[in-house]
Coordinates of N, CA, C and O in Angstrom, one line a residue:
M370 N -12.0 19.0 17.6 CA -11.9 19.3 16.2 C -10.4 19.0 15.8 O -9.5 19.5 16.5
F371 N -10.2 18.3 14.7 CA -8.9 18.0 14.2 C -8.5 19.1 13.2 O -9.2 19.4 12.3
Y372 N -7.2 19.5 13.4 CA -6.7 20.5 12.5 C -6.0 19.9 11.3 O -6.1 20.4 10.2
T373 N -5.4 18.7 11.5 CA -4.7 18.0 10.4 C -5.1 16.6 10.3 O -5.7 16.0 11.3
I374 N -4.9 16.0 9.1 CA -5.1 14.6 8.9 C -3.8 13.9 9.2 O -2.8 14.3 8.5
K375 N -3.7 13.0 10.1 CA -2.4 12.4 10.5 C -2.3 11.1 9.8 O -3.2 10.3 9.8
A376 N -1.1 10.8 9.3 CA -0.8 9.5 8.7 C 0.6 9.0 9.1 O 1.5 9.8 9.3
M377 N 0.8 7.7 9.1 CA 2.1 7.1 9.4 C 2.5 6.4 8.2 O 1.7 5.7 7.5
I378 N 3.8 6.4 7.8 CA 4.4 5.7 6.7 C 5.4 4.8 7.3 O 6.2 5.2 8.1
Y379 N 5.4 3.5 6.9 CA 6.4 2.6 7.4 C 6.7 1.6 6.2 O 5.9 1.5 5.2
Q380 N 7.8 0.9 6.4 CA 8.2 0.0 5.3 C 7.3 -1.2 5.3 O 6.8 -1.7 6.4
G381 N 6.9 -1.7 4.1 CA 6.1 -2.9 4.0 C 6.8 -4.1 4.4 O 8.0 -4.1 4.5
E382 N 6.0 -5.2 4.7 CA 6.6 -6.4 5.2 C 7.6 -7.0 4.1 O 8.6 -7.6 4.5
E383 N 7.2 -7.0 2.9 CA 8.1 -7.6 1.8 C 8.8 -6.5 1.0 O 10.0 -6.7 0.7
S384 N 8.2 -5.4 0.7 CA 8.8 -4.4 -0.1 C 7.9 -3.1 -0.1 O 6.8 -3.2 0.4
G385 N 8.5 -2.0 -0.5 CA 7.7 -0.8 -0.6 C 7.4 -0.2 0.7 O 8.0 -0.5 1.7
F386 N 6.4 0.7 0.7 CA 6.0 1.4 1.8 C 4.5 1.4 2.0 O 3.7 1.3 1.0
V387 N 4.0 1.5 3.2 CA 2.6 1.5 3.6 C 2.3 2.9 4.3 O 3.0 3.3 5.1
A388 N 1.2 3.5 3.9 CA 0.7 4.7 4.6 C -0.7 4.4 5.2 O -1.5 3.8 4.5
E389 N -0.8 4.8 6.5 CA -2.0 4.5 7.2 C -2.5 5.7 8.0 O -1.7 6.3 8.8
C390 N -3.7 6.1 7.8 CA -4.2 7.3 8.5 C -4.5 6.9 9.9 O -5.0 5.8 10.2
V391 N -4.4 7.9 10.8 CA -4.6 7.7 12.2 C -6.1 7.8 12.5 O -6.7 6.9 13.2
E392 N -6.8 8.8 12.1 CA -8.2 9.1 12.4 C -9.2 8.5 11.4 O -10.4 8.4 11.7
L393 N -8.7 8.2 10.2 CA -9.6 7.8 9.1 C -9.2 6.3 8.7 O -8.1 6.0 8.7
P394 N -10.2 5.6 8.2 CA -9.9 4.2 7.7 C -9.3 4.2 6.3 O -9.9 3.7 5.4
V395 N -8.2 4.8 6.2 CA -7.5 4.9 4.8 C -6.1 4.3 5.0 O -5.3 4.7 5.8
V396 N -5.8 3.3 4.1 CA -4.5 2.6 4.0 C -4.2 2.5 2.6 O -5.1 2.1 1.8
T397 N -2.9 2.8 2.2 CA -2.5 2.6 0.9 C -1.0 2.2 0.9 O -0.4 2.2 1.9
Q398 N -0.5 1.9 -0.3 CA 0.9 1.5 -0.4 C 1.5 2.0 -1.7 O 0.8 2.4 -2.6
G399 N 2.8 1.9 -1.8 CA 3.6 2.3 -2.9 C 5.0 1.7 -2.9 O 5.5 1.4 -1.9
A400 N 5.5 1.6 -4.1 CA 6.9 1.1 -4.3 C 7.9 2.0 -3.7 O 9.0 1.6 -3.2
T401 N 7.7 3.3 -3.8 CA 8.7 4.3 -3.3 C 7.9 5.3 -2.4 O 6.7 5.3 -2.3
L402 N 8.7 6.1 -1.7 CA 8.1 7.1 -0.8 C 7.2 8.1 -1.7 O 6.1 8.5 -1.3
D403 N 7.7 8.5 -2.8 CA 6.9 9.4 -3.7 C 5.6 8.7 -4.1 O 4.6 9.3 -4.1
D404 N 5.7 7.4 -4.4 CA 4.5 6.7 -4.8 C 3.5 6.6 -3.7 O 2.3 6.9 -3.9
V405 N 3.9 6.3 -2.5 CA 3.0 6.1 -1.4 C 2.4 7.5 -1.0 O 1.2 7.5 -0.6
I406 N 3.1 8.6 -1.1 CA 2.6 9.9 -0.8 C 1.5 10.3 -1.8 O 0.4 10.7 -1.5
R407 N 1.8 10.0 -3.1 CA 0.8 10.3 -4.2 C -0.4 9.4 -4.0 O -1.6 9.9 -4.1
N408 N -0.2 8.2 -3.6 CA -1.4 7.3 -3.4 C -2.2 7.7 -2.2 O -3.4 7.5 -2.2
L409 N -1.5 8.1 -1.1 CA -2.2 8.6 0.1 C -3.1 9.8 -0.2 O -4.3 9.8 0.2
R410 N -2.6 10.8 -1.0 CA -3.4 11.9 -1.3 C -4.6 11.5 -2.1 O -5.7 12.0 -1.9
E411 N -4.4 10.6 -3.1 CA -5.5 10.1 -3.9 C -6.5 9.4 -3.1 O -7.8 9.6 -3.2
A412 N -6.1 8.5 -2.2 CA -7.0 7.7 -1.4 C -7.8 8.6 -0.5 O -9.0 8.4 -0.3
L413 N -7.1 9.6 0.1 CA -7.9 10.5 1.0 C -8.9 11.3 0.2 O -10.0 11.5 0.7
A414 N -8.5 11.8 -1.0 CA -9.5 12.6 -1.8 C -10.7 11.7 -2.1 O -11.8 12.2 -2.0
L415 N -10.5 10.4 -2.5 CA -11.6 9.6 -2.8 C -12.4 9.3 -1.5 O -13.7 9.2 -1.6
H416 N -11.8 9.0 -0.4 CA -12.5 8.7 0.8 C -13.4 9.9 1.3 O -14.5 9.7 1.8
L417 N -12.8 11.1 1.1 CA -13.5 12.3 1.7 C -14.4 13.0 0.6 O -15.1 14.0 1.0
E418 N -14.4 12.5 -0.6 CA -15.2 13.1 -1.7 C -16.7 13.1 -1.2 O -17.3 12.1 -0.9
G419 N -17.3 14.3 -1.3 CA -18.7 14.5 -0.9 C -19.0 14.5 0.6 O -20.1 14.6 1.0
E420 N -18.0 14.3 1.4 CA -18.2 14.3 2.9 C -18.1 15.7 3.4 O -17.5 16.6 2.9
D421 N -18.9 16.0 4.5 CA -18.8 17.2 5.3 C -17.7 17.1 6.3 O -17.8 16.4 7.3
L422 N -16.5 17.7 6.0 CA -15.4 17.6 6.9 C -15.7 18.0 8.3 O -15.2 17.4 9.3
Q423 N -16.5 19.0 8.5 CA -16.8 19.5 9.8 C -17.6 18.5 10.6 O -17.5 18.3 11.8
A424 N -18.5 17.8 9.9 CA -19.3 16.7 10.5 C -18.4 15.6 11.0 O -18.7 14.9 12.0
L425 N -17.2 15.4 10.3 CA -16.3 14.4 10.7 C -15.3 14.8 11.7 O -14.5 14.1 12.2
G426 N -15.4 16.1 12.1 CA -14.5 16.7 13.1 C -13.3 17.4 12.6 O -12.4 17.6 13.4
F427 N -13.2 17.7 11.3 CA -12.0 18.3 10.7 C -12.4 19.7 10.3 O -13.5 20.1 10.0
V428 N -11.3 20.6 10.3 CA -11.5 21.9 9.8 C -11.6 21.8 8.3 O -11.2 20.8 7.7
A429 N -12.0 22.9 7.6 CA -12.1 22.9 6.2 C -10.7 22.8 5.6 O -9.8 23.5 6.1
R430 N -10.5 22.0 4.6 CA -9.2 21.8 3.9 C -8.0 21.6 4.9 O -7.1 22.3 4.9
P431 N -8.1 20.5 5.6 CA -7.0 20.2 6.6 C -5.8 19.7 5.9 O -5.8 19.0 4.9
P432 N -4.6 20.2 6.4 CA -3.4 19.7 5.8 C -3.1 18.2 6.2 O -3.7 17.8 7.2
I433 N -2.2 17.5 5.5 CA -1.9 16.1 5.9 C -0.5 16.2 6.6 O 0.4 16.7 6.0
S434 N -0.5 15.6 7.8 CA 0.8 15.5 8.5 C 1.2 14.1 8.5 O 0.5 13.2 8.9
V435 N 2.5 13.8 8.0 CA 2.9 12.5 7.8 C 4.2 12.2 8.6 O 5.1 13.0 8.7
N436 N 4.2 11.1 9.4 CA 5.4 10.6 10.1 C 5.9 9.4 9.4 O 5.1 8.6 9.0
F437 N 7.2 9.3 9.3 CA 7.9 8.2 8.7 C 8.6 7.4 9.8 O 9.4 7.9 10.5
E438 N 8.2 6.1 9.8 CA 8.8 5.2 10.8 C 10.0 4.4 10.2 O 9.8 3.8 9.1
M439 N 11.2 4.5 10.8 CA 12.3 3.8 10.3 C 12.9 2.9 11.3 O 12.8 3.1 12.5
E440 N 13.6 1.8 10.8 CA 14.3 0.9 11.6 C 15.6 1.6 12.1 O 16.2 2.2 11.2
P441 N 16.0 1.5 13.3 CA 17.3 2.1 13.7 C 18.5 1.3 13.1 O 18.4 0.1 12.8
I442 N 19.6 2.0 12.9 CA 20.8 1.4 12.4 C 21.8 1.3 13.5 O 22.0 2.3 14.2
Y443 N 22.3 0.2 13.8 CA 23.2 0.0 14.8 C 24.6 -0.2 14.3 O 24.8 -1.0 13.3
A444 N 25.6 0.4 14.9 CA 27.0 0.3 14.4 C 27.7 -0.9 15.0 O 27.4 -1.4 16.0

């Protein structure tokens, strides 16, 4: 059973940011981090609407855990 919905955020190839869920087939994008987080919440809500979360292996009302992937800066 999954306690959280896990997602990764990384920079898009050309611009903006991409959010991709680990366990669910949900991917979205946004121009800013705030946009991509808002879009991720909306995409997850639409994807899970009417679904039985326990049948999918999640606890009721699971929180979303987000990791942000950044390029290293070298001096």
